[in-house]
C-alpha cells in the first residue's frame, strides 16, 4: 500500500460544494478539470464559489489552455451541472480532497532508540542550560520503526526549543517549578497537553510519519494554558 493511498484512506468524503469552496479560498491556485453533465470539459482555476437564491451554488472560474496558461476567458457555472472534478498531481489531490487537513508530510531517515535517548538527554540539558529549569528527560514508550524514531528525534528538538522559549519568562518558570517535575511524550492520534499530577504530558502523533509536524506557536499556547 503506497503512502498516497494510506493518506487518502484517512480522508472523509466531502461534497462538490466543499471542494470548490476550498479551491476558491486558496492563495495559490490549483488547476482542476471540470466535466459537466452536457459532456464538456474545462481546465480551470476556481476563482469564486458562492450560493445564489435561485440556482444554488455557482462557480466563477478562469479557463486555462492545454499548457496550463490562463486564457482570460471565464466560466460561470452551477455546480449542479458538474459531474466530476479531476485534480492533477499527488500533492494537490491530498491537499484538496482533505480540504487541507492532510499534508504531504516530511521524508524521514532511519534512527535507532539510542538516537532518541540522546535527543531526550540533550532536551533536558539544553532547557536547564537556557532557563535553569530541570524538566528531566522526556519519558516515552518508543516504537520499533526507524522512521518513526527519526520523527520523534525531530519533534523533540522542536518541543525543546519551544519549551525553552516559554520558560524564559519568570512567571512561566515559577509556575513550572510549582506544578511539574516530569515531562512525558504520549503517542496519540490527536494533539493535547495534559496536567497529570506532577507530569506534563504532551499527546501527539509522534510515531505517525504521515501526520503534520507540531507547530511551535500552537505548542507554546498549549503549554502556557497549563502553566
Short mmCIF file of C-alpha atoms in Angstrom, two decimals, residues 5-216:
data_model
loop_
_atom_site.label_atom_id
_atom_site.label_comp_id
_atom_site.label_asym_id
_atom_site.label_seq_id
_atom_site.Cartn_x
_atom_site.Cartn_y
_atom_site.Cartn_z
CA UNK A 5 -3.25 5.53 -0.78
CA UNK A 6 -2.83 5.44 3.01
CA UNK A 7 -3.25 9.21 3.27
CA UNK A 8 -6.40 9.25 1.14
CA UNK A 9 -7.86 6.36 3.15
CA UNK A 10 -7.93 8.76 6.11
CA UNK A 11 -9.74 11.50 4.18
CA UNK A 12 -13.50 11.77 4.82
CA UNK A 13 -15.81 12.11 1.82
CA UNK A 14 -16.74 15.73 1.10
CA UNK A 15 -19.22 17.31 -1.31
CA UNK A 16 -18.53 19.10 -4.61
CA UNK A 17 -19.55 22.30 -2.87
CA UNK A 18 -16.95 21.86 -0.11
CA UNK A 19 -14.19 21.06 -2.62
CA UNK A 20 -15.00 24.06 -4.80
CA UNK A 21 -15.27 26.46 -1.86
CA UNK A 22 -11.89 25.21 -0.60
CA UNK A 23 -10.30 25.69 -4.05
CA UNK A 24 -11.70 29.21 -4.32
CA UNK A 25 -10.15 30.20 -0.98
CA UNK A 26 -6.56 29.16 -1.73
CA UNK A 27 -3.90 31.82 -2.18
CA UNK A 28 -2.12 29.63 -4.73
CA UNK A 29 -4.47 28.49 -7.48
CA UNK A 30 -4.82 24.76 -8.11
CA UNK A 31 -5.84 23.78 -11.66
CA UNK A 32 -8.68 21.25 -11.95
CA UNK A 33 -10.57 19.63 -14.79
CA UNK A 34 -14.34 20.09 -14.61
CA UNK A 35 -16.62 17.77 -16.61
CA UNK A 36 -20.22 18.87 -17.00
CA UNK A 37 -23.47 16.98 -17.49
CA UNK A 38 -23.56 18.18 -21.12
CA UNK A 39 -20.27 16.41 -21.82
CA UNK A 40 -17.99 19.45 -21.95
CA UNK A 41 -14.69 19.54 -20.05
CA UNK A 42 -12.79 22.59 -18.83
CA UNK A 43 -9.39 23.03 -17.17
CA UNK A 44 -9.63 26.00 -14.87
CA UNK A 45 -8.72 27.89 -11.73
CA UNK A 46 -11.68 28.27 -9.37
CA UNK A 47 -12.00 31.97 -8.54
CA UNK A 48 -15.18 32.02 -6.51
CA UNK A 49 -17.91 29.71 -5.25
CA UNK A 50 -20.98 31.29 -3.76
CA UNK A 51 -24.64 30.48 -3.19
CA UNK A 52 -27.49 32.16 -5.05
CA UNK A 53 -31.16 32.11 -4.14
CA UNK A 54 -32.40 30.67 -7.43
CA UNK A 55 -29.59 28.44 -8.71
CA UNK A 56 -27.79 27.29 -5.57
CA UNK A 57 -24.01 27.24 -5.63
CA UNK A 58 -22.36 28.89 -8.63
CA UNK A 59 -18.67 28.93 -9.51
CA UNK A 60 -16.66 31.52 -11.35
CA UNK A 61 -13.54 30.03 -12.95
CA UNK A 62 -10.73 31.20 -15.22
CA UNK A 63 -10.14 28.83 -18.13
CA UNK A 64 -6.65 27.51 -18.92
CA UNK A 65 -5.19 26.39 -22.23
CA UNK A 66 -3.64 22.97 -22.85
CA UNK A 67 -0.34 24.23 -21.41
CA UNK A 68 -1.97 25.39 -18.19
CA UNK A 69 -1.79 29.10 -19.05
CA UNK A 70 -4.70 31.45 -18.20
CA UNK A 71 -6.76 32.29 -21.29
CA UNK A 72 -8.53 35.35 -19.83
CA UNK A 73 -11.80 33.56 -20.52
CA UNK A 74 -14.14 32.96 -17.61
CA UNK A 75 -16.75 30.34 -16.80
CA UNK A 76 -19.94 30.91 -14.81
CA UNK A 77 -21.47 27.54 -13.92
CA UNK A 78 -23.87 25.97 -11.45
CA UNK A 79 -22.23 23.15 -9.51
CA UNK A 80 -25.35 21.04 -10.19
CA UNK A 81 -24.06 20.73 -13.76
CA UNK A 82 -20.60 19.49 -12.69
CA UNK A 83 -20.30 15.71 -12.88
CA UNK A 84 -16.66 15.36 -11.87
CA UNK A 85 -13.67 17.33 -10.59
CA UNK A 86 -10.29 15.96 -11.67
CA UNK A 87 -7.28 17.05 -9.63
CA UNK A 88 -3.78 16.97 -11.08
CA UNK A 89 -0.79 15.72 -9.05
CA UNK A 90 -0.43 13.74 -5.84
CA UNK A 91 0.21 16.70 -3.53
CA UNK A 92 -2.75 18.61 -4.93
CA UNK A 93 -5.03 15.58 -4.60
CA UNK A 94 -4.11 15.03 -0.95
CA UNK A 95 -4.46 18.73 -0.14
CA UNK A 96 -7.76 19.31 -1.95
CA UNK A 97 -9.56 16.06 -1.09
CA UNK A 98 -8.71 16.54 2.60
CA UNK A 99 -9.60 20.26 2.49
CA UNK A 100 -6.06 21.00 3.65
CA UNK A 101 -6.25 18.79 6.74
CA UNK A 102 -3.79 16.16 5.46
CA UNK A 103 -0.34 17.26 4.36
CA UNK A 104 2.26 15.57 2.24
CA UNK A 105 4.45 15.21 5.29
CA UNK A 106 8.19 15.00 5.73
CA UNK A 107 10.67 12.45 4.47
CA UNK A 108 12.27 10.80 7.48
CA UNK A 109 15.56 8.96 7.71
CA UNK A 110 16.06 5.93 9.96
CA UNK A 111 17.07 6.39 13.59
CA UNK A 112 17.50 3.99 16.48
CA UNK A 113 16.32 4.11 20.07
CA UNK A 114 19.80 5.22 21.13
CA UNK A 115 19.40 8.33 18.91
CA UNK A 116 16.11 9.12 20.63
CA UNK A 117 17.60 8.66 24.09
CA UNK A 118 20.43 11.03 23.16
CA UNK A 119 17.87 13.59 21.93
CA UNK A 120 15.96 13.23 25.22
CA UNK A 121 19.16 13.80 27.21
CA UNK A 122 20.00 16.87 25.14
CA UNK A 123 16.42 18.09 25.65
CA UNK A 124 16.76 18.32 29.43
CA UNK A 125 20.36 19.59 29.34
CA UNK A 126 19.64 22.42 26.91
CA UNK A 127 16.50 23.58 28.68
CA UNK A 128 18.31 23.63 32.04
CA UNK A 129 21.24 25.49 30.48
CA UNK A 130 18.99 28.14 28.92
CA UNK A 131 16.32 28.54 31.63
CA UNK A 132 17.72 26.98 34.84
CA UNK A 133 14.63 24.73 34.95
CA UNK A 134 15.15 20.99 35.39
CA UNK A 135 12.40 19.39 33.33
CA UNK A 136 14.04 15.99 33.31
CA UNK A 137 14.37 13.90 30.16
CA UNK A 138 11.06 13.07 28.46
CA UNK A 139 9.53 9.71 29.30
CA UNK A 140 8.10 7.77 26.38
CA UNK A 141 7.26 4.28 25.16
CA UNK A 142 9.24 4.11 21.93
CA UNK A 143 8.05 2.43 18.72
CA UNK A 144 10.24 -0.02 16.79
CA UNK A 145 10.02 1.67 13.37
CA UNK A 146 13.19 3.57 12.45
CA UNK A 147 11.44 6.38 10.54
CA UNK A 148 9.05 6.91 13.44
CA UNK A 149 12.05 7.15 15.75
CA UNK A 150 13.62 9.73 13.44
CA UNK A 151 10.39 11.74 13.56
CA UNK A 152 10.48 11.63 17.37
CA UNK A 153 14.06 12.94 17.33
CA UNK A 154 12.98 15.84 15.14
CA UNK A 155 9.86 16.60 17.18
CA UNK A 156 11.93 16.50 20.38
CA UNK A 157 14.09 19.32 19.01
CA UNK A 158 11.01 21.40 18.12
CA UNK A 159 9.48 20.88 21.58
CA UNK A 160 12.81 21.61 23.27
CA UNK A 161 13.18 24.98 21.55
CA UNK A 162 9.54 25.92 22.17
CA UNK A 163 9.64 24.99 25.85
CA UNK A 164 12.93 26.86 26.31
CA UNK A 165 11.36 29.99 24.82
CA UNK A 166 8.31 29.68 27.08
CA UNK A 167 10.40 29.12 30.23
CA UNK A 168 12.48 32.24 29.63
CA UNK A 169 9.55 34.06 31.22
CA UNK A 170 9.94 34.30 35.01
CA UNK A 171 6.23 33.66 35.60
CA UNK A 172 6.33 30.54 33.41
CA UNK A 173 9.43 29.24 35.22
CA UNK A 174 7.87 29.72 38.62
CA UNK A 175 4.64 28.03 37.53
CA UNK A 176 6.51 25.06 36.04
CA UNK A 177 8.60 24.55 39.17
CA UNK A 178 5.47 24.68 41.31
CA UNK A 179 3.42 22.27 39.16
CA UNK A 180 5.77 19.85 37.41
CA UNK A 181 8.87 17.72 37.88
CA UNK A 182 8.48 15.42 34.86
CA UNK A 183 7.57 15.56 31.19
CA UNK A 184 6.18 12.70 29.09
CA UNK A 185 5.53 12.26 25.37
CA UNK A 186 2.44 10.16 24.62
CA UNK A 187 1.92 8.75 21.14
CA UNK A 188 -1.66 9.62 20.22
CA UNK A 189 -3.95 10.32 17.27
CA UNK A 190 -4.51 13.92 18.40
CA UNK A 191 -2.64 16.85 19.94
CA UNK A 192 -3.23 17.78 23.56
CA UNK A 193 -1.29 18.81 26.65
CA UNK A 194 -2.49 17.39 29.94
CA UNK A 195 -1.57 18.05 33.55
CA UNK A 196 -1.22 14.55 35.03
CA UNK A 197 -0.20 15.02 38.63
CA UNK A 198 3.34 16.40 38.58
CA UNK A 199 3.86 15.29 34.97
CA UNK A 200 3.24 17.44 31.91
CA UNK A 201 2.01 15.07 29.20
CA UNK A 202 2.28 16.02 25.53
CA UNK A 203 -0.09 13.90 23.45
CA UNK A 204 0.72 13.92 19.73
CA UNK A 205 1.01 11.52 16.75
CA UNK A 206 4.73 11.17 17.43
CA UNK A 207 5.08 7.90 15.51
CA UNK A 208 2.82 8.72 12.54
CA UNK A 209 5.25 9.74 9.79
CA UNK A 210 2.35 10.87 7.57
CA UNK A 211 0.93 13.35 10.08
CA UNK A 212 1.87 17.05 10.06
CA UNK A 213 4.62 18.06 12.47
CA UNK A 214 3.90 20.03 15.60
CA UNK A 215 3.54 23.80 15.16
CA UNK A 216 5.60 25.88 17.60
#
